mmCIF file of C-alpha atoms in Angstrom:
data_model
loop_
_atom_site.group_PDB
_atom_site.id
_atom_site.type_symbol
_atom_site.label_atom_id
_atom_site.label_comp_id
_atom_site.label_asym_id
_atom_site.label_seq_id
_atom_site.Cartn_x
_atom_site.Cartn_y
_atom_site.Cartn_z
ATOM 1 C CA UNK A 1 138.604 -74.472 101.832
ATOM 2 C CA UNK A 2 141.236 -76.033 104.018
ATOM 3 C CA UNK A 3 138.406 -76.038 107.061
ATOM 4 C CA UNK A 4 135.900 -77.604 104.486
ATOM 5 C CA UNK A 5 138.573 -80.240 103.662
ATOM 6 C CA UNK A 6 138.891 -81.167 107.068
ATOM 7 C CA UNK A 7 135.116 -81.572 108.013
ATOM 8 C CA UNK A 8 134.407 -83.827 105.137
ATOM 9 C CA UNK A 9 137.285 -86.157 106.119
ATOM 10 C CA UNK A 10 135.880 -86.519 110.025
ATOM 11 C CA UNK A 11 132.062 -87.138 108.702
ATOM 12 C CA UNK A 12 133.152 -89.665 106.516
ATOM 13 C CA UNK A 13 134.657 -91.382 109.273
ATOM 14 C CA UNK A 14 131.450 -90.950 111.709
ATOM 15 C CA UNK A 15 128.006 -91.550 111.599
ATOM 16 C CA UNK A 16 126.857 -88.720 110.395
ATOM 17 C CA UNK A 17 123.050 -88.020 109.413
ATOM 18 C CA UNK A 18 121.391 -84.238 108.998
ATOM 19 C CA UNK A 19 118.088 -84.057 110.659
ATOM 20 C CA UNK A 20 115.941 -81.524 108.580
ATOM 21 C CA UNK A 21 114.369 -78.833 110.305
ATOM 22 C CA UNK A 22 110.652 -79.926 111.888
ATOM 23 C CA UNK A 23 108.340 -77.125 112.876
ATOM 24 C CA UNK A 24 105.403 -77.143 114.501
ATOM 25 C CA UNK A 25 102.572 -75.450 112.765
ATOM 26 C CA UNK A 26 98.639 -75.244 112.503
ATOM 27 C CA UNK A 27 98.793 -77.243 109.562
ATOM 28 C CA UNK A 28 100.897 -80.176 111.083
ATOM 29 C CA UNK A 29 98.373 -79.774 114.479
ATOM 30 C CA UNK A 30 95.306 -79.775 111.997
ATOM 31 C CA UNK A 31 96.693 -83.397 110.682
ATOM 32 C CA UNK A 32 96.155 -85.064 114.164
ATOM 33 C CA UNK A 33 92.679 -84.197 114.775
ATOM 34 C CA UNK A 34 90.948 -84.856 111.312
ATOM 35 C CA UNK A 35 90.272 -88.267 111.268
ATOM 36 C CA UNK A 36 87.703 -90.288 113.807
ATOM 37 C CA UNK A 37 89.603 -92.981 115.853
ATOM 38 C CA UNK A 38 86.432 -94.713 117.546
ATOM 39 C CA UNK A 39 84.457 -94.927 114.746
ATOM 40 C CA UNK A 40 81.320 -93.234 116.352
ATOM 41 C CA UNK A 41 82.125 -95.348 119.617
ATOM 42 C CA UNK A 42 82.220 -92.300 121.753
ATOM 43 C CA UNK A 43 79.036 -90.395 120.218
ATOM 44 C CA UNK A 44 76.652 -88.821 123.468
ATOM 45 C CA UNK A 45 79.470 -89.086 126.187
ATOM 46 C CA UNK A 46 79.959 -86.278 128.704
ATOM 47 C CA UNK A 47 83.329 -86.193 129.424
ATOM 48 C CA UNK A 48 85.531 -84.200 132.063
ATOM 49 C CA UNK A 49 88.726 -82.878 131.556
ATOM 50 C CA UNK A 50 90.926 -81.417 133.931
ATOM 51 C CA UNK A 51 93.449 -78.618 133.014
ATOM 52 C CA UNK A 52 92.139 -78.380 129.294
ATOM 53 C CA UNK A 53 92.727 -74.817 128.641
ATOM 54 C CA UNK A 54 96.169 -75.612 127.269
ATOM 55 C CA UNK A 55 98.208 -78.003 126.708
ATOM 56 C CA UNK A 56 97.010 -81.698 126.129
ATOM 57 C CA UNK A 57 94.258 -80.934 128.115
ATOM 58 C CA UNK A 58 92.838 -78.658 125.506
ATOM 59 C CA UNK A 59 94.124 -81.090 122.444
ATOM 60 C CA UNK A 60 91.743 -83.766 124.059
ATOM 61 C CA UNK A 61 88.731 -81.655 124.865
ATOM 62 C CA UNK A 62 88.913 -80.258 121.205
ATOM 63 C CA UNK A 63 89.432 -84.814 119.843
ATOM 64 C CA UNK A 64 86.302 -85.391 122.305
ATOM 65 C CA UNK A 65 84.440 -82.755 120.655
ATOM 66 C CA UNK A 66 85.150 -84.072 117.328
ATOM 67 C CA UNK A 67 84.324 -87.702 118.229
ATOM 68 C CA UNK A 68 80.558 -86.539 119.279
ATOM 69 C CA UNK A 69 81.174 -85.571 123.521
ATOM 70 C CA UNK A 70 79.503 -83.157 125.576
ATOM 71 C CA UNK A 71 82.527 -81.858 126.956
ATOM 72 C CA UNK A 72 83.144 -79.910 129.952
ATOM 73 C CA UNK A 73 86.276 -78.171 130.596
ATOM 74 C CA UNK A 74 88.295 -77.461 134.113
ATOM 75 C CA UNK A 75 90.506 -74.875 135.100
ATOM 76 C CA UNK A 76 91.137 -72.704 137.962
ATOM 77 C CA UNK A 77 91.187 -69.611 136.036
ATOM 78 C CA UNK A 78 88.087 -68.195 134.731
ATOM 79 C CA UNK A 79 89.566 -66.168 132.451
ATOM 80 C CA UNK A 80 91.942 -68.852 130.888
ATOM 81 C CA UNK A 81 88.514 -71.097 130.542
ATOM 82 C CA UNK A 82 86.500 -68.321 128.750
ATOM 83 C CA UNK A 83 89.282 -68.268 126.466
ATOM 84 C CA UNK A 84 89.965 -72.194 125.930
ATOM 85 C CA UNK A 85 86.063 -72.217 125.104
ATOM 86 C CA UNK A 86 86.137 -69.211 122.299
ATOM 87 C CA UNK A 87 89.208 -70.776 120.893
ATOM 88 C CA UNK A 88 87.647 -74.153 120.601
ATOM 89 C CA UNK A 89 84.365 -72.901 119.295
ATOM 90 C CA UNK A 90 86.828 -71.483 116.842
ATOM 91 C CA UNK A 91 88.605 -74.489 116.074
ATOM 92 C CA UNK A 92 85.603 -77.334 116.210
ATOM 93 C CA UNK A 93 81.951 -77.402 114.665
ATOM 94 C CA UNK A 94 81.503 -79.162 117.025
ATOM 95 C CA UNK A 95 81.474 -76.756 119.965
ATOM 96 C CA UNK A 96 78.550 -74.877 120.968
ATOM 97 C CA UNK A 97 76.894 -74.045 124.135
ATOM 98 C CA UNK A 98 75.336 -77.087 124.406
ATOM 99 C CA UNK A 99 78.523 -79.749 123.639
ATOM 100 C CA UNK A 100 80.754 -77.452 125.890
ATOM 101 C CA UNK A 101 81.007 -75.945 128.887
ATOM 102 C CA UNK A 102 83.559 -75.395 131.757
ATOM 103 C CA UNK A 103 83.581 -76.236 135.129
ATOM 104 C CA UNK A 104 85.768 -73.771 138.119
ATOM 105 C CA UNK A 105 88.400 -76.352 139.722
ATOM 106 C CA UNK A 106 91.122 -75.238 142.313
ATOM 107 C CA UNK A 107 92.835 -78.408 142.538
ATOM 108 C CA UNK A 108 95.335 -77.075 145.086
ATOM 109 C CA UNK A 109 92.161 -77.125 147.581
ATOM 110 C CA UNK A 110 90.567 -80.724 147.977
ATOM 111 C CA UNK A 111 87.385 -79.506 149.390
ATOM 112 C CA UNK A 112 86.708 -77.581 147.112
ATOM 113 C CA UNK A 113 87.611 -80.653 144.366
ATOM 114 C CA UNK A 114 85.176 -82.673 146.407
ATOM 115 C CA UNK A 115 82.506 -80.119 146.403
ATOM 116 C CA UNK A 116 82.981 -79.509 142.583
ATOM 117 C CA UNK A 117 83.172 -83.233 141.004
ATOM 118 C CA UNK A 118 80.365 -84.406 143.325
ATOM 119 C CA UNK A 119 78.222 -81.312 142.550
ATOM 120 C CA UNK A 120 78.887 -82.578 139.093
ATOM 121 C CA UNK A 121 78.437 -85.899 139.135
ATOM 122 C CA UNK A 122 74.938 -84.884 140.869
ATOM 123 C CA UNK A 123 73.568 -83.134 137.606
ATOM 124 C CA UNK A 124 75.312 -84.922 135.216
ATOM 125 C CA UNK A 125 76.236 -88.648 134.389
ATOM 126 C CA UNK A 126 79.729 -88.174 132.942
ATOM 127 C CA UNK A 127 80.648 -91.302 132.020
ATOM 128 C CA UNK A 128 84.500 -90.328 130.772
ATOM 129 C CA UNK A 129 86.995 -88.426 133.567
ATOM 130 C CA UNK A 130 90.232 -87.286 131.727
ATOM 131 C CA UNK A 131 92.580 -86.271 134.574
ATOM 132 C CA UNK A 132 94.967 -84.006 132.904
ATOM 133 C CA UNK A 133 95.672 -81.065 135.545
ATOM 134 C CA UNK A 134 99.377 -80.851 136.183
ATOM 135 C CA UNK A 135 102.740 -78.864 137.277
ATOM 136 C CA UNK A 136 105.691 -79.138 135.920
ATOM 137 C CA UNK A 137 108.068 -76.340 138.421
ATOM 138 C CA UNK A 138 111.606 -75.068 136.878
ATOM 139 C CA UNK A 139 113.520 -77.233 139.738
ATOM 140 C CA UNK A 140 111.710 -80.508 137.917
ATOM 141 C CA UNK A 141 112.665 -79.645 134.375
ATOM 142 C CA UNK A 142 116.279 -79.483 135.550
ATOM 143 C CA UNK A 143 115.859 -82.760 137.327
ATOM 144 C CA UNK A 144 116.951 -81.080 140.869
ATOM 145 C CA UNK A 145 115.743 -82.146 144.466
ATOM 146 C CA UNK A 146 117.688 -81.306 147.121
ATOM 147 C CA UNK A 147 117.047 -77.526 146.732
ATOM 148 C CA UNK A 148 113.340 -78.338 147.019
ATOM 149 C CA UNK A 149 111.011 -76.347 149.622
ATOM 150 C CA UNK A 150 108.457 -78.525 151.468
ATOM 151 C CA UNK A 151 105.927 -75.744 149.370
ATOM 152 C CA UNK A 152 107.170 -76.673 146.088
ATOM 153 C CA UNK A 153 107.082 -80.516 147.604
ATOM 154 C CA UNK A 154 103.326 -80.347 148.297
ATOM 155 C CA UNK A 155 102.406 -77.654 145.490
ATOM 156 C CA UNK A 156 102.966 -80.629 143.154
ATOM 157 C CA UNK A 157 101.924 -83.581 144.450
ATOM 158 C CA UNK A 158 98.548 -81.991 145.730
ATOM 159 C CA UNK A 159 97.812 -81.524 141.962
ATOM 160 C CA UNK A 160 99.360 -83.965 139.910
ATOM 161 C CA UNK A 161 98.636 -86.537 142.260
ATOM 162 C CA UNK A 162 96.018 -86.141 145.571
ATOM 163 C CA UNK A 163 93.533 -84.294 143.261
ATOM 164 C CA UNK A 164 94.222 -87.191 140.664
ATOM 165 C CA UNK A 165 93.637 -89.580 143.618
ATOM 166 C CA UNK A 166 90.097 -87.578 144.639
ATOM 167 C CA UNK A 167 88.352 -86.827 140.942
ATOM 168 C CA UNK A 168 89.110 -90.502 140.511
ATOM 169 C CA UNK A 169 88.044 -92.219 143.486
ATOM 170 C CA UNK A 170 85.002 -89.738 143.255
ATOM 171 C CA UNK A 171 84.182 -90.557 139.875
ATOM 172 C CA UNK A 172 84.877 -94.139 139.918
ATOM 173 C CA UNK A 173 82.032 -94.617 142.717
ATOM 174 C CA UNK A 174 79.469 -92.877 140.585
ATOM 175 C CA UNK A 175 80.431 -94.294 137.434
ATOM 176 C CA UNK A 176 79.846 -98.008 139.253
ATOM 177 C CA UNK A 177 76.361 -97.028 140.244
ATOM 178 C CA UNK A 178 74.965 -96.130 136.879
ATOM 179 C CA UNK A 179 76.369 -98.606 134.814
ATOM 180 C CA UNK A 180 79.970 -97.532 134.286
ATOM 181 C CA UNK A 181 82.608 -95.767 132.279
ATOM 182 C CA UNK A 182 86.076 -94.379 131.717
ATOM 183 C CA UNK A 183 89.177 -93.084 133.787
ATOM 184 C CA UNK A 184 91.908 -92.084 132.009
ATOM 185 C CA UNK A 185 95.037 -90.436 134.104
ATOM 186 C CA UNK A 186 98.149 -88.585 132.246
ATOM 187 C CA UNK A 187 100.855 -89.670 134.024
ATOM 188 C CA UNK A 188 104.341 -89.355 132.632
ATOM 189 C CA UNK A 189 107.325 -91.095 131.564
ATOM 190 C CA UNK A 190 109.146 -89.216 134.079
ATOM 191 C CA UNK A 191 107.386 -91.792 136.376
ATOM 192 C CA UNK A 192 109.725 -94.256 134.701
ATOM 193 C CA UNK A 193 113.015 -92.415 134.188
ATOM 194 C CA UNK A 194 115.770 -92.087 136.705
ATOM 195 C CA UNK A 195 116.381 -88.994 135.845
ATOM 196 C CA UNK A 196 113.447 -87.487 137.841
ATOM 197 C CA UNK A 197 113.427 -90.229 140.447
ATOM 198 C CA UNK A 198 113.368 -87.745 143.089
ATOM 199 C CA UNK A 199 111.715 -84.663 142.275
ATOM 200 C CA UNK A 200 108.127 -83.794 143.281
ATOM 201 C CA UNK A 201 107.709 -84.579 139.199
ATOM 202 C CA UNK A 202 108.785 -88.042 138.954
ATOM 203 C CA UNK A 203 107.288 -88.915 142.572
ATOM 204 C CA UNK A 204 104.295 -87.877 142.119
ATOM 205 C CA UNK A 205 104.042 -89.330 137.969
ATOM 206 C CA UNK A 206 105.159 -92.621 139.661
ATOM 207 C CA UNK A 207 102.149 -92.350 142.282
ATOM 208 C CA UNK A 208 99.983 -91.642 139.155
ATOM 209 C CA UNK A 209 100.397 -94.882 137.226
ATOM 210 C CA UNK A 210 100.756 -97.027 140.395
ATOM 211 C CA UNK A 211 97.437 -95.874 141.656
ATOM 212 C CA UNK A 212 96.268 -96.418 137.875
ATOM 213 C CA UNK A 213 96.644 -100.110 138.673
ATOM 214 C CA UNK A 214 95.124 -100.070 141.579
ATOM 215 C CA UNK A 215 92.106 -98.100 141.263
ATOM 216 C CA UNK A 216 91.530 -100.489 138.089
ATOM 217 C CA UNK A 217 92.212 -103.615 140.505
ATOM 218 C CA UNK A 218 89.359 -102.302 142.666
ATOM 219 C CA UNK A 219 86.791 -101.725 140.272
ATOM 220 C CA UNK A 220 87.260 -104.868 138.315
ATOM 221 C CA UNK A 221 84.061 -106.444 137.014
ATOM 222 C CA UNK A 222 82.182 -103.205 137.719
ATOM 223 C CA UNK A 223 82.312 -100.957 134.649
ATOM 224 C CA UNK A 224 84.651 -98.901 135.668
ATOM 225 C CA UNK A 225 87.781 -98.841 133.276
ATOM 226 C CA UNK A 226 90.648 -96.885 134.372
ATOM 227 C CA UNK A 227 93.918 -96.589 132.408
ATOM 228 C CA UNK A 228 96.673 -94.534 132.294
ATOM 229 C CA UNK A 229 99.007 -92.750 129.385
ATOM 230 C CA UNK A 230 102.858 -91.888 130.057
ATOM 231 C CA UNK A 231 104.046 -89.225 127.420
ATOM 232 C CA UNK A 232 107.070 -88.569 127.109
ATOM 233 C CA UNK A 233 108.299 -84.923 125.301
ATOM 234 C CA UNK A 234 104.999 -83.070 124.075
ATOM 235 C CA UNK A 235 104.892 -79.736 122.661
ATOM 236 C CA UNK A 236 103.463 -77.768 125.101
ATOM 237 C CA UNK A 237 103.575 -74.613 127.167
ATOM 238 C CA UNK A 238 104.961 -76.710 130.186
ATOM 239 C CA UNK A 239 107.394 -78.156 128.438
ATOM 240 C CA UNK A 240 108.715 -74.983 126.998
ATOM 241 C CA UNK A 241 107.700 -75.369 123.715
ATOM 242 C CA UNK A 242 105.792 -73.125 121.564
ATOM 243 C CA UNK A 243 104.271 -73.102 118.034
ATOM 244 C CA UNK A 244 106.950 -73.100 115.087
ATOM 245 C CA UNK A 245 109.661 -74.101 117.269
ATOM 246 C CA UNK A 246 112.065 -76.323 115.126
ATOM 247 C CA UNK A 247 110.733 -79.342 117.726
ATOM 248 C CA UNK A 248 113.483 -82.007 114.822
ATOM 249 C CA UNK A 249 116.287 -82.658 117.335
ATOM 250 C CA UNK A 250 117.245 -84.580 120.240
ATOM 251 C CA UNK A 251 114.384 -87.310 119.914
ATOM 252 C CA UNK A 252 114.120 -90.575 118.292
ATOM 253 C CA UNK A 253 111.434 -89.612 115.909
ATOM 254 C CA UNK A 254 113.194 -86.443 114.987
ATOM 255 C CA UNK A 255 110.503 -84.359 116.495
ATOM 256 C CA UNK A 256 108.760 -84.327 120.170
ATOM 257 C CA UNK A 257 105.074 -85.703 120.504
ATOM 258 C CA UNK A 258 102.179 -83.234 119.082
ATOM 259 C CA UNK A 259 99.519 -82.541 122.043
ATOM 260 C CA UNK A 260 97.147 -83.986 119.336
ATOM 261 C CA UNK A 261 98.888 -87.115 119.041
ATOM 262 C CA UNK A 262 98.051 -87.906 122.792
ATOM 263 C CA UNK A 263 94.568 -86.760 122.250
ATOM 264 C CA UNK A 264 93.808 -89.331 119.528
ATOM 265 C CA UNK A 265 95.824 -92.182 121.705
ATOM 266 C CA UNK A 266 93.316 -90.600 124.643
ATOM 267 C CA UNK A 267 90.366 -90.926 122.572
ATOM 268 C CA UNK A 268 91.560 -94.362 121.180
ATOM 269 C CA UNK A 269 91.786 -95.827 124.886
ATOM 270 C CA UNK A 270 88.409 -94.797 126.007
ATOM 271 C CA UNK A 271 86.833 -95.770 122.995
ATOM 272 C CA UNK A 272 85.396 -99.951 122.370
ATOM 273 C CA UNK A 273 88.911 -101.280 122.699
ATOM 274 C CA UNK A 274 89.104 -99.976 126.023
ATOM 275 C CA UNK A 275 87.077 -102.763 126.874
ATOM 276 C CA UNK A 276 90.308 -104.609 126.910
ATOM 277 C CA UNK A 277 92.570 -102.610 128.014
ATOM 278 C CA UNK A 278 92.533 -102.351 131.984
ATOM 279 C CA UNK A 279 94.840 -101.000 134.168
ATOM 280 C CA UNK A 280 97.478 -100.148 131.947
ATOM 281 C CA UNK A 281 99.768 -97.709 131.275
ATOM 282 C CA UNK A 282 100.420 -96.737 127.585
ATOM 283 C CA UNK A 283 104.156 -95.435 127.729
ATOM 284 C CA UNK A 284 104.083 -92.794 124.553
ATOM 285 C CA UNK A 285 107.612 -91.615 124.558
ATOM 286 C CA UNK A 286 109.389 -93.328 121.671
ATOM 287 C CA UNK A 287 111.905 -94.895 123.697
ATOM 288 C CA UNK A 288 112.523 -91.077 125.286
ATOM 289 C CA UNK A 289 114.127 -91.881 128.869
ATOM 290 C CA UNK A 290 113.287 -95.859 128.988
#
């Protein structure tokens, strides 16, 4: 009693406020993906997205689905694609064998990147490239770089940003010569934050949303919109978070970002107000690391 006594007398004199308990469940995921965001806009699209068998990846193939896209899926893992397709046949009405379909992408090898867009792009006029493929390696989620290998170094910027770099440049030609369409590139807000200033992470985020702006520069006047979003916390595998985690503390919004909440800002940005939004980079972090 004595104890209790004493606690109540040092909250009264703080700022004291009791977060409840947030956990992530199907029902909360459900929420984000309900509800068009285009109105229609998007309807007969064939859309690419890069490391979508988890992940945001995944949340955005399953928001193009619902907004009426062919979608095709890319991974380097067959099996992990197989099952990213059953799951979101399971998950959408939207998904059959004709809206959905996967495409093998090694995006440590840039040949073979080259060989696989293009080979797309030759049977199929995708007019929406989400470039979502990404590693996040232990040494970047505790912010260290001096203890990184020249491996690790080139491990992550050859996917998070050379392969970015390629698919883009790629698609962006094509795009131009039949009449235009959409780049979007998940960067990070670890582009922005000190923090990760120096780790293969944060370099290669900041290389992201700088060549955002100038791949959009290049292709003004010519169709070819190209964007960028910066999330901050999100959910997700990478980030070590899995479902019904209490996700309520250490955030300004009392809970980190859903995967599905950057699928319906993706499918927002690509949609008709795209049309004036160019070059930018939508930060969605809630203040996190700014």
């Amino acid at each position: 009693m004595h104890d209790m006594g004493i606690i109540s007398k040092i909250k009264s004199k703080l700022s004291y406020k009791e977060v409840t308990p947030l956990y992530m469940d199907d029902l909360l995921r459900d929420a984000y993906q309900t509800t068009s965001v285009v109105g229609g806009s998007l309807k007969g699209r064939i859309a690419l997205v890069t490391g979508a068998t988890s992940g945001i990846g995944f949340a955005i193939a399953e928001r193009l689905l619902g907004e009426g896209c062919r979608v095709i899926i890319s991974g380097r893992n067959v099996q992990k694609l197989q099952t990213a397709v059953a799951e979101l046949k399971r998950r959408s009405c939207k998904a059959n064998d004709d809206t959905l379909s996967t495409l093998l992408l090694n995006q440590y090898d840039a040949e073979a990147v080259r060989n696989s867009v293009d080979g797309l792009f030759s049977t199929a006029p995708v007019s929406i490239v989400i470039n979502n493929a990404g590693f996040f390696g232990e040494k970047d989620h505790r912010c260290e770089f001096r203890s990184v290998t020249e491996e690790e170094y080139f491990r992550t910027i050859d996917v998070n940003l050379k392969s970015t770099i390629l698919i883009s440049e790629l698609a962006a030609a094509r795009m131009a010569q039949y009449g235009g369409g959409n780049i979007l590139n998940i960067s990070s807000i670890c582009g922005f934050s000190r923090n990760h200033y120096y780790t293969p992470y944060g370099i290669s985020k900041t290389g992201v949303i700088r060549f955002t702006e100038q791949l959009s520069a290049a292709y003004k006047g010519r169709g070819v919109i190209v964007n960028s979003i910066a999330p901050g916390s999100v959910a997700t595998a990478m980030n070590h978070s899995r479902m019904n985690d209490n996700i309520a503390s250490f955030h300004p919004l009392n809970h980190i970002i859903f995967s599905e909440q950057i699928a319906a800002l993706a499918a927002f940005m690509i949609g008709n107000v795209s049309k004036f939004q160019v070059g930018e980079v939508k930060k969605a972090c809630a203040t996190e690391n700014v």
